[in-house]
Short mmCIF file of C-alpha atoms in Angstrom, two decimals:
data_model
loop_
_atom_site.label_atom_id
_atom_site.label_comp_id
_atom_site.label_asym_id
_atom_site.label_seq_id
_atom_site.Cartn_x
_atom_site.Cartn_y
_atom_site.Cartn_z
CA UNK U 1 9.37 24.90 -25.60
CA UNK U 2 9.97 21.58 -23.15
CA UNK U 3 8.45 18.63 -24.53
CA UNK U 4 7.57 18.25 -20.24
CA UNK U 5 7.55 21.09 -18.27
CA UNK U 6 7.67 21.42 -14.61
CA UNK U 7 8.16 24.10 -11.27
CA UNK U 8 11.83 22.76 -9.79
CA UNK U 9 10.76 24.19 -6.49
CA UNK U 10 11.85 23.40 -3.85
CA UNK U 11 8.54 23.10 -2.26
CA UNK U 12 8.92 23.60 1.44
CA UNK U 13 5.89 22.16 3.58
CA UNK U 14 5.15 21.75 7.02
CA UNK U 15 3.81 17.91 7.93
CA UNK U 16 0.11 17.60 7.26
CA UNK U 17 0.42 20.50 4.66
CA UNK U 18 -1.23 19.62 1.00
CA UNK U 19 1.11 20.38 -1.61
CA UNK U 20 0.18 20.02 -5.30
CA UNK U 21 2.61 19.79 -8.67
CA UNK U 22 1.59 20.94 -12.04
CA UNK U 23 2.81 19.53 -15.05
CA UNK U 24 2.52 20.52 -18.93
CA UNK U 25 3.16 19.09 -22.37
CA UNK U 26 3.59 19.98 -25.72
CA UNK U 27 2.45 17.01 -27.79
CA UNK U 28 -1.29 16.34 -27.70
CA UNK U 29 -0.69 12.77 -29.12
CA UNK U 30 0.24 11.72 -25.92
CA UNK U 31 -1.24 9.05 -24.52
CA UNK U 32 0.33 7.54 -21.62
CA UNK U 33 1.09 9.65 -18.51
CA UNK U 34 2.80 9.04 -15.12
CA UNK U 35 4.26 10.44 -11.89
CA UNK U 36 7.03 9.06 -11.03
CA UNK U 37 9.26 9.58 -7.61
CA UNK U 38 13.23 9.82 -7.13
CA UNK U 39 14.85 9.74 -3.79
CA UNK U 40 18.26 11.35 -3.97
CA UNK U 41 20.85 9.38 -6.38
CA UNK U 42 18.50 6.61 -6.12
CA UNK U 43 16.39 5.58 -9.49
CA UNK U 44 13.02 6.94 -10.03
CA UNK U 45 9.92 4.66 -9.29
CA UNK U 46 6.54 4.79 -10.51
CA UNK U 47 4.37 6.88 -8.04
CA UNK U 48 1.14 6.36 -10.17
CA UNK U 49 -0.34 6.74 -13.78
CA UNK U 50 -2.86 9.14 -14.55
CA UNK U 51 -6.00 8.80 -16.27
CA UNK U 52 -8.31 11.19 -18.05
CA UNK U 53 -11.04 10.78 -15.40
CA UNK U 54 -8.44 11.27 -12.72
CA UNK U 55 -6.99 8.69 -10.00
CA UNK U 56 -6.51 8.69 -6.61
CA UNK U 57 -3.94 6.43 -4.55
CA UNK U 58 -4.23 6.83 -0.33
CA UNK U 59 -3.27 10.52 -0.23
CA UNK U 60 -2.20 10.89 -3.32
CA UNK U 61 -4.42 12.27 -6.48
CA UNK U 62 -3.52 12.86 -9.78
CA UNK U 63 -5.86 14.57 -12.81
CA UNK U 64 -5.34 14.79 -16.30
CA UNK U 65 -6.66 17.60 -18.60
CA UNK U 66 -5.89 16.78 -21.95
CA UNK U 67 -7.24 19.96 -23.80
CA UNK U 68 -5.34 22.04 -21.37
CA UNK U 69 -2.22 19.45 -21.68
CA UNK U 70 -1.93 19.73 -17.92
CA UNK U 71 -1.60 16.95 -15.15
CA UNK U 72 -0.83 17.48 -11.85
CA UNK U 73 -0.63 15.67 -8.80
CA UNK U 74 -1.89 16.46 -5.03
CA UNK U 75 -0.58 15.18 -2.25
CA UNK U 76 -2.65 15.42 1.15
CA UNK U 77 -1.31 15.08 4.77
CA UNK U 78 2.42 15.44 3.84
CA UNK U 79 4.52 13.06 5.49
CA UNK U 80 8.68 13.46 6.08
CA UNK U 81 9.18 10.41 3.82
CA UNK U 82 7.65 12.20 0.66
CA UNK U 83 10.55 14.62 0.79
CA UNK U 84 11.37 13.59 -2.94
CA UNK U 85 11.84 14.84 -6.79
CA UNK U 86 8.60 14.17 -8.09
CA UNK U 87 9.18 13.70 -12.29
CA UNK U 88 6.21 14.07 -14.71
CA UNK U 89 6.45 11.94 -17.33
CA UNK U 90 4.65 11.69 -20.74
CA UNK U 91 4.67 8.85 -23.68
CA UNK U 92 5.19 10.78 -26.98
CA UNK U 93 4.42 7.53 -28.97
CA UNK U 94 4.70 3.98 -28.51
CA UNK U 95 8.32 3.90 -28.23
CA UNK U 96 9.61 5.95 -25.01
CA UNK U 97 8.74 8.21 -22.12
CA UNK U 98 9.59 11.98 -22.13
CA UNK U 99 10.52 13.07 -18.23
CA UNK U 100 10.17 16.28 -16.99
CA UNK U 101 13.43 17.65 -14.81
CA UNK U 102 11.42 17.10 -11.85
CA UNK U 103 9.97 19.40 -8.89
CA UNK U 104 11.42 18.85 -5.91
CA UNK U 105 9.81 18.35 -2.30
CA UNK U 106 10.92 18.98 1.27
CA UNK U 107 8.30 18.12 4.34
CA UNK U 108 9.56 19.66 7.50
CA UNK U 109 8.35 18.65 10.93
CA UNK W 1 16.48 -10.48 -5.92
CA UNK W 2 16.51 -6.89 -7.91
CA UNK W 3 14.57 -7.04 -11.37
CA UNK W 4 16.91 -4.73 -13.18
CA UNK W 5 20.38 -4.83 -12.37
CA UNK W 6 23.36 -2.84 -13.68
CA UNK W 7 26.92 -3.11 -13.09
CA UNK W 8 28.77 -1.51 -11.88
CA UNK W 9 27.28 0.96 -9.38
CA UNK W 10 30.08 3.20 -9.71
CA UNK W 11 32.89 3.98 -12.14
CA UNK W 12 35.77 6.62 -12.18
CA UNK W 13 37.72 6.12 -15.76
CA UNK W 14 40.05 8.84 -17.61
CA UNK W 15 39.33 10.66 -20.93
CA UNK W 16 39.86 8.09 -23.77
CA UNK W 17 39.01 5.01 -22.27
CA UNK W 18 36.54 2.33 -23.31
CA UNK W 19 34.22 1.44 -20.86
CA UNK W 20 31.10 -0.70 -20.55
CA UNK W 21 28.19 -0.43 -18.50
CA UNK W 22 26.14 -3.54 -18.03
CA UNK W 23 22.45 -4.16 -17.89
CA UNK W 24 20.21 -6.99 -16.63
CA UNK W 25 16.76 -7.61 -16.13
CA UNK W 26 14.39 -10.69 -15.28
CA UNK W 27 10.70 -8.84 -16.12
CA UNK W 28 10.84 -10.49 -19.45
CA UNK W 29 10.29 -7.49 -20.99
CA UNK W 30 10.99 -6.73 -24.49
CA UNK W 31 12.02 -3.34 -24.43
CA UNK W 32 15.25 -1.73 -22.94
CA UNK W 33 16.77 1.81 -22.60
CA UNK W 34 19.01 3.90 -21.11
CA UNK W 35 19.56 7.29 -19.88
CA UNK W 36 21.83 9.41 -18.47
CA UNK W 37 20.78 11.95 -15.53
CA UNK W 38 22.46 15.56 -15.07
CA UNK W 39 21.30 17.87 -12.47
CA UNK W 40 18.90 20.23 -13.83
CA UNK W 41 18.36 18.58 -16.77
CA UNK W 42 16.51 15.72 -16.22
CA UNK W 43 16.73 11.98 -17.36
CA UNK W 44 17.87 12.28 -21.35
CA UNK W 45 17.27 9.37 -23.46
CA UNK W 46 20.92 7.81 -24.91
CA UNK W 47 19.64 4.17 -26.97
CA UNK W 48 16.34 2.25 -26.59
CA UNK W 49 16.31 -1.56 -27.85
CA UNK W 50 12.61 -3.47 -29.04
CA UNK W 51 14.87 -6.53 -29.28
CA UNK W 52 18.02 -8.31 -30.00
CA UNK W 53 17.70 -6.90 -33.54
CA UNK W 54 16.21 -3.48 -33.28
CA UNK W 55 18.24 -0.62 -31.93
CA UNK W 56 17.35 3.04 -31.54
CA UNK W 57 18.90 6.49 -31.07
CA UNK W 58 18.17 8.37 -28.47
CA UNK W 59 17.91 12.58 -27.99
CA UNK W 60 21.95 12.30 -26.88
CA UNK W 61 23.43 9.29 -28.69
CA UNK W 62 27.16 10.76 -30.08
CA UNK W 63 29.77 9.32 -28.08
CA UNK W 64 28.01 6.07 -27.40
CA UNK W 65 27.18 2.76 -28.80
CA UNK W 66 24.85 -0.10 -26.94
CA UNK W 67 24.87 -3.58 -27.89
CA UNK W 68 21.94 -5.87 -26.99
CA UNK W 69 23.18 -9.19 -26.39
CA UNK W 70 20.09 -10.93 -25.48
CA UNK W 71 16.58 -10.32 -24.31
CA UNK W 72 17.63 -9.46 -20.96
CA UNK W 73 20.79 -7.89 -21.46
CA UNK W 74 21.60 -4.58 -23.02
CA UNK W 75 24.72 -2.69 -22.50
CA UNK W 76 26.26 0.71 -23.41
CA UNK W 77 29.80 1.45 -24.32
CA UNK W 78 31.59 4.82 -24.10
CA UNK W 79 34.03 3.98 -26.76
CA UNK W 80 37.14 7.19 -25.90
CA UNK W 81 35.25 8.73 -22.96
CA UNK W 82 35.50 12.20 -21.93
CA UNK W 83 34.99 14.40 -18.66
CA UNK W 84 31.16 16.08 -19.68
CA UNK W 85 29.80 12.24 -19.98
CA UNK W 86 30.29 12.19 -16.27
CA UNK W 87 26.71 11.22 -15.08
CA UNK W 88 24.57 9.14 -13.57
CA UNK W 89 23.43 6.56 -15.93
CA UNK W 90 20.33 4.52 -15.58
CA UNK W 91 19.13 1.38 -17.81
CA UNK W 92 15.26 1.11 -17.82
CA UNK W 93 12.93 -2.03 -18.86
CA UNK W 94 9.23 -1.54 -20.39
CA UNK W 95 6.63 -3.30 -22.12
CA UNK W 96 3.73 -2.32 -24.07
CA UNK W 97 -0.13 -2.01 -22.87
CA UNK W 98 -2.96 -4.26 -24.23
CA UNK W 99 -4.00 -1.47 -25.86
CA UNK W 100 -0.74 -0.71 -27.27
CA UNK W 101 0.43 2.28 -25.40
CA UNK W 102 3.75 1.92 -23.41
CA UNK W 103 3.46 0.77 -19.81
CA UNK W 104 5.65 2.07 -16.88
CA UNK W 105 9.28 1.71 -16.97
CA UNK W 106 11.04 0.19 -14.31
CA UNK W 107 14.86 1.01 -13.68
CA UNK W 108 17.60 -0.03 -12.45
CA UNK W 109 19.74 1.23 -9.52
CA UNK W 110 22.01 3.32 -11.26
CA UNK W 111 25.88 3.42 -12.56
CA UNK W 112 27.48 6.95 -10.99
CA UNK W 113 30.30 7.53 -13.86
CA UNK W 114 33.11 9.74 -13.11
CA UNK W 115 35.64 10.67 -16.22
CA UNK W 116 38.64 12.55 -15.33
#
């Protein structure tokens, strides 16, 4: 099993559409978890972290269920710029981050 | 001015050269890695670095060796390369949470390595 495990899509939306990611992981010792977003051959960027009461940025939410070892993240009102990978990424221990392959999104007009 | 810089942003090399890929940063940060992306696989973890004196393997480290030169710099050498390292590489800065945990990492924009 995938230490992080994500859908590759593609995820094909309409603008406005909500669109929401799942995520799981395999080591509950994890303890520091984050969504990160990569543009095509650019480097990925920190979208937000998630925390166990769950977190919300603009349209963007993302929960954590640690008994489950899920996250996922929900994105409301899709915009054409969020046409992205979207990487889930976990902290194993103190000493590096464990990325998922990434699901990918495409926001048509 | 970027915060992590690498150099250079692309490379085409044939099998059984040496080459170097260079990494800067001005976060201050203590901790350094770097990666290598494939499609479909995902960002894979080559060498992380606490400091000048502490160097780690990674999940994919055969075939490389990194050298950490000083806080900021920290740079990875393919010492005879061959055609399946062509990738895109990425070196990534970090530091560690009050409480401990690791924080985000930030990255830099990318060296697109091509061995023929």
């Amino acid at each position: 099993r995938k230490e992080v495990e994500q859908d590759p899509g593609p995820f094909n939306v309409p603008e406005g559409a909500t669109v929401a990611f799942n995520c799981t992981y395999s080591n509950s010792a994890s303890q520091s978890f984050f969504w990160y977003r990569q543009d095509c051959r650019k480097e990925p960027k920190l979208l937000m972290s998630v925390y166990s009461s769950g977190n919300e940025d603009g349209r963007f939410t993302a929960q954590l269920n640690r008994a489950s070892q899920y996250i996922s993240l929900l994105i409301r009102d899709s915009k054409l710029s969020d046409s992205a990978t979207y990487l889930c990424v976990v902290t194993v221990d103190t000493d590096k981050l464990i990325f998922g392959t990434g699901t990918r999104l495409q926001v048509f007009p | 001015d970027a915060d992590v810089t690498q150099t250079p942003r692309n490379r085409i090399t044939k099998t059984g050269k040496r080459i170097m890929l260079e990494c800067s940063q001005t976060k201050g940060h203590d901790r350094m890695y770097w990666y290598r992306q494939d499609p479909g696989l995902g960002l894979r973890l080559i060498y992380y670095s606490f400091d000048v004196k502490d160097i780690n393997k990674g999940e994919i480290s055969d075939g490389y060796s990194v050298s950490r030169q000083a806080q900021a710099k920290f740079s990875l050498s393919l010492e005879s390369a061959i055609p399946n390292q062509t990738a895109l590489y990425f070196c990534a800065t970090s530091d560690l949470q009050v409480n401990g945990a690791l924080n985000e990492q930030f990255f830099g924009p990318g060296t697109r390595l091509t061995v023929l």
